[in-house]
Short mmCIF file of C-alpha atoms in Angstrom, two decimals:
data_model
loop_
_atom_site.label_atom_id
_atom_site.label_comp_id
_atom_site.label_asym_id
_atom_site.label_seq_id
_atom_site.Cartn_x
_atom_site.Cartn_y
_atom_site.Cartn_z
CA MET L 19 -82.48 60.57 8.89
CA SER L 20 -79.59 61.90 6.84
CA ASP L 21 -76.79 59.82 5.36
CA GLU L 22 -74.61 61.32 8.08
CA HIS L 23 -76.64 59.46 10.73
CA PRO L 24 -78.29 56.47 9.10
CA ILE L 25 -80.92 54.42 10.87
CA ILE L 26 -79.85 50.92 11.89
CA GLU L 27 -82.45 48.20 11.32
CA ASP L 28 -81.93 44.87 13.08
CA ASP L 29 -84.20 41.79 12.97
CA VAL L 30 -83.84 41.20 16.72
CA LEU L 31 -83.15 44.66 18.16
CA GLY L 32 -85.44 46.69 15.94
CA THR L 33 -84.77 50.24 14.83
CA LEU L 34 -81.84 52.12 16.35
CA THR L 35 -81.38 55.82 15.65
CA ARG L 36 -78.69 58.34 16.46
CA ALA L 37 -79.36 59.77 19.93
CA THR L 38 -80.00 63.49 20.06
CA THR L 39 -81.04 66.03 22.67
CA GLU L 40 -82.90 69.21 21.83
CA LEU L 41 -82.08 72.12 24.15
CA THR L 42 -84.64 74.74 25.12
CA ASP L 43 -83.14 77.19 22.62
CA GLY L 44 -83.73 74.72 19.79
CA THR L 45 -80.11 73.61 19.49
CA VAL L 46 -79.85 69.88 18.79
CA LEU L 47 -76.94 67.96 20.30
CA THR L 48 -75.96 64.74 18.53
CA HIS L 49 -74.48 62.04 20.76
CA ASP L 50 -72.05 59.23 19.91
CA LEU L 51 -74.82 56.75 20.68
CA TYR L 52 -77.56 54.89 18.88
CA ALA L 53 -80.74 54.11 20.79
CA GLY L 54 -83.90 52.13 20.40
CA THR L 55 -86.55 50.26 22.35
CA ILE L 56 -87.76 46.69 22.18
CA GLU L 57 -90.59 44.99 24.00
CA LEU L 58 -89.45 42.13 26.16
CA ASP L 59 -91.74 40.19 28.49
CA GLY L 60 -94.46 42.83 28.08
CA ALA L 61 -92.25 45.78 29.03
CA ASP L 62 -90.19 48.25 27.05
CA LEU L 63 -86.43 47.79 27.27
CA GLU L 64 -84.28 50.70 26.16
CA LEU L 65 -81.18 49.83 24.15
CA ILE L 66 -78.16 52.13 23.92
CA ILE L 67 -75.14 51.40 21.74
CA GLU L 68 -71.95 53.47 21.79
CA GLY L 69 -70.82 54.45 18.35
CA ALA L 70 -69.54 57.57 16.66
CA SER L 71 -70.68 56.03 13.38
CA ALA L 72 -73.29 53.52 12.29
CA GLU L 73 -70.47 51.08 11.50
CA ASP L 74 -69.13 51.40 15.06
CA ALA L 75 -72.58 50.72 16.48
CA ARG L 76 -73.25 47.82 14.08
CA SER L 77 -70.06 46.11 15.29
CA LEU L 78 -71.69 45.80 18.74
CA LEU L 79 -74.99 44.33 17.52
CA PRO L 80 -73.96 40.65 17.87
CA ARG L 81 -72.96 41.20 21.52
CA LEU L 82 -76.18 43.06 22.25
CA ARG L 83 -78.28 40.36 20.54
CA ASP L 84 -76.57 37.72 22.73
CA ILE L 85 -77.30 39.71 25.89
CA VAL L 86 -80.96 40.24 24.95
CA GLY L 87 -81.21 36.49 24.34
CA GLU L 88 -79.88 35.79 27.84
CA ILE L 89 -81.81 38.54 29.58
CA GLY L 90 -84.03 36.18 31.60
CA SER L 91 -81.18 34.62 33.57
CA LEU L 92 -79.04 37.74 33.42
CA ARG L 93 -81.69 39.82 35.23
CA ARG L 94 -81.50 37.58 38.28
CA THR L 95 -77.71 37.48 38.19
CA ALA L 96 -77.71 41.29 38.06
CA THR L 97 -80.13 41.79 40.96
CA ASP L 98 -78.23 39.23 43.05
CA ALA L 99 -75.01 41.15 42.32
CA VAL L 100 -76.59 44.41 43.47
CA VAL L 101 -77.72 42.90 46.77
CA THR L 102 -74.41 41.12 47.35
CA THR L 103 -72.41 44.29 46.61
CA PHE L 104 -74.37 46.49 49.00
CA SER L 105 -74.95 43.98 51.82
CA ASN L 106 -72.98 43.73 55.01
CA GLY L 107 -72.23 40.03 54.87
CA GLU L 108 -73.93 37.21 53.01
CA PRO L 109 -77.45 38.21 51.90
CA GLU L 110 -80.42 36.13 52.99
CA PRO L 111 -82.36 34.27 50.27
CA HIS L 112 -85.43 36.47 50.86
CA GLU L 113 -83.30 39.60 50.28
CA LEU L 114 -82.22 38.23 46.91
CA ASP L 115 -85.82 37.35 46.04
CA ASP L 116 -87.08 40.78 47.11
CA ALA L 117 -84.49 42.52 44.95
CA ALA L 118 -85.34 40.29 41.98
CA SER L 119 -88.93 41.45 42.34
CA ASP L 120 -88.24 45.12 43.16
CA LEU L 121 -85.40 45.94 40.74
CA THR L 122 -86.46 45.94 37.11
CA LEU L 123 -84.21 46.12 34.10
CA ASP L 124 -85.02 49.16 32.01
CA THR L 125 -81.90 49.86 29.91
CA VAL L 126 -79.14 47.79 28.33
CA GLU L 127 -76.10 49.75 27.20
CA ALA L 128 -73.42 48.30 24.93
CA ALA L 129 -70.06 50.03 25.35
CA SER L 130 -67.44 50.17 22.63
CA ASP L 131 -65.08 47.93 24.64
CA GLY L 132 -67.65 45.11 24.70
CA THR L 133 -68.87 45.82 28.23
CA ILE L 134 -72.62 45.67 28.74
CA VAL L 135 -74.17 47.88 31.43
CA LEU L 136 -77.54 46.83 32.82
CA HIS L 137 -79.43 49.78 34.32
CA LEU L 138 -82.05 48.79 36.90
CA THR L 139 -84.93 50.73 38.41
CA ASP L 140 -85.96 50.44 42.07
CA THR L 141 -89.72 50.09 41.54
CA CYS L 142 -90.62 50.26 45.23
CA GLY L 143 -88.26 53.09 46.16
CA THR L 144 -86.88 51.37 49.26
CA HIS L 145 -83.50 50.19 47.98
CA PHE L 146 -82.08 53.40 46.47
CA PRO L 147 -82.84 57.09 47.00
CA GLU L 148 -85.00 58.78 44.38
CA GLY L 149 -82.98 59.74 41.32
CA TYR L 150 -80.40 56.96 41.84
CA TRP L 151 -80.28 53.48 40.33
CA PRO L 152 -77.93 50.50 40.29
CA ALA L 153 -75.97 49.60 37.17
CA VAL L 154 -74.36 46.20 36.68
CA HIS L 155 -71.33 46.02 34.36
CA VAL L 156 -70.88 42.75 32.45
CA ALA L 157 -67.53 42.04 30.78
CA PRO L 158 -67.28 40.49 27.31
CA ASP L 159 -66.63 37.10 28.95
CA GLY L 160 -69.94 37.33 30.85
CA THR L 161 -68.51 38.05 34.30
CA ILE L 162 -69.84 40.90 36.39
CA THR L 163 -66.97 43.30 36.90
CA GLN L 164 -68.64 46.12 38.79
CA VAL L 165 -71.87 47.30 40.37
CA THR L 166 -72.32 51.06 40.56
CA VAL L 167 -74.95 53.53 41.67
CA GLU L 168 -75.77 56.16 39.07
CA SER L 169 -77.88 59.28 39.03
#
């Protein structure tokens, strides 16, 4: 990696590199993001950090480390929020349990404003149409501010 886009090494989060996309004509687009993957509970978890520079991205590492450390309880909070948001009325306990089992966390995104976005995958394909997934937005104070559906 060039000095323009240094690699970020972190003891907890591993190696994070500048995100790029190569187009079919060979053109490489460089994004204002750093990305990496860690293994957590036997599965890969993608990490995305907003940052036009390595310094910008590094400033978000403490927040991302905290979130990764809380991921066990945060997963359930996130899946409960998804069910509650898209239910007509109070969800039944079995609905919350089903979602906790069916929706897996695959990406954690740290935004420059301190918001963390948890991207979930519908592993059984019955909760969301193909190509769509829920995303749970967590404010810097730990509260869930929004649940969205992304594609």
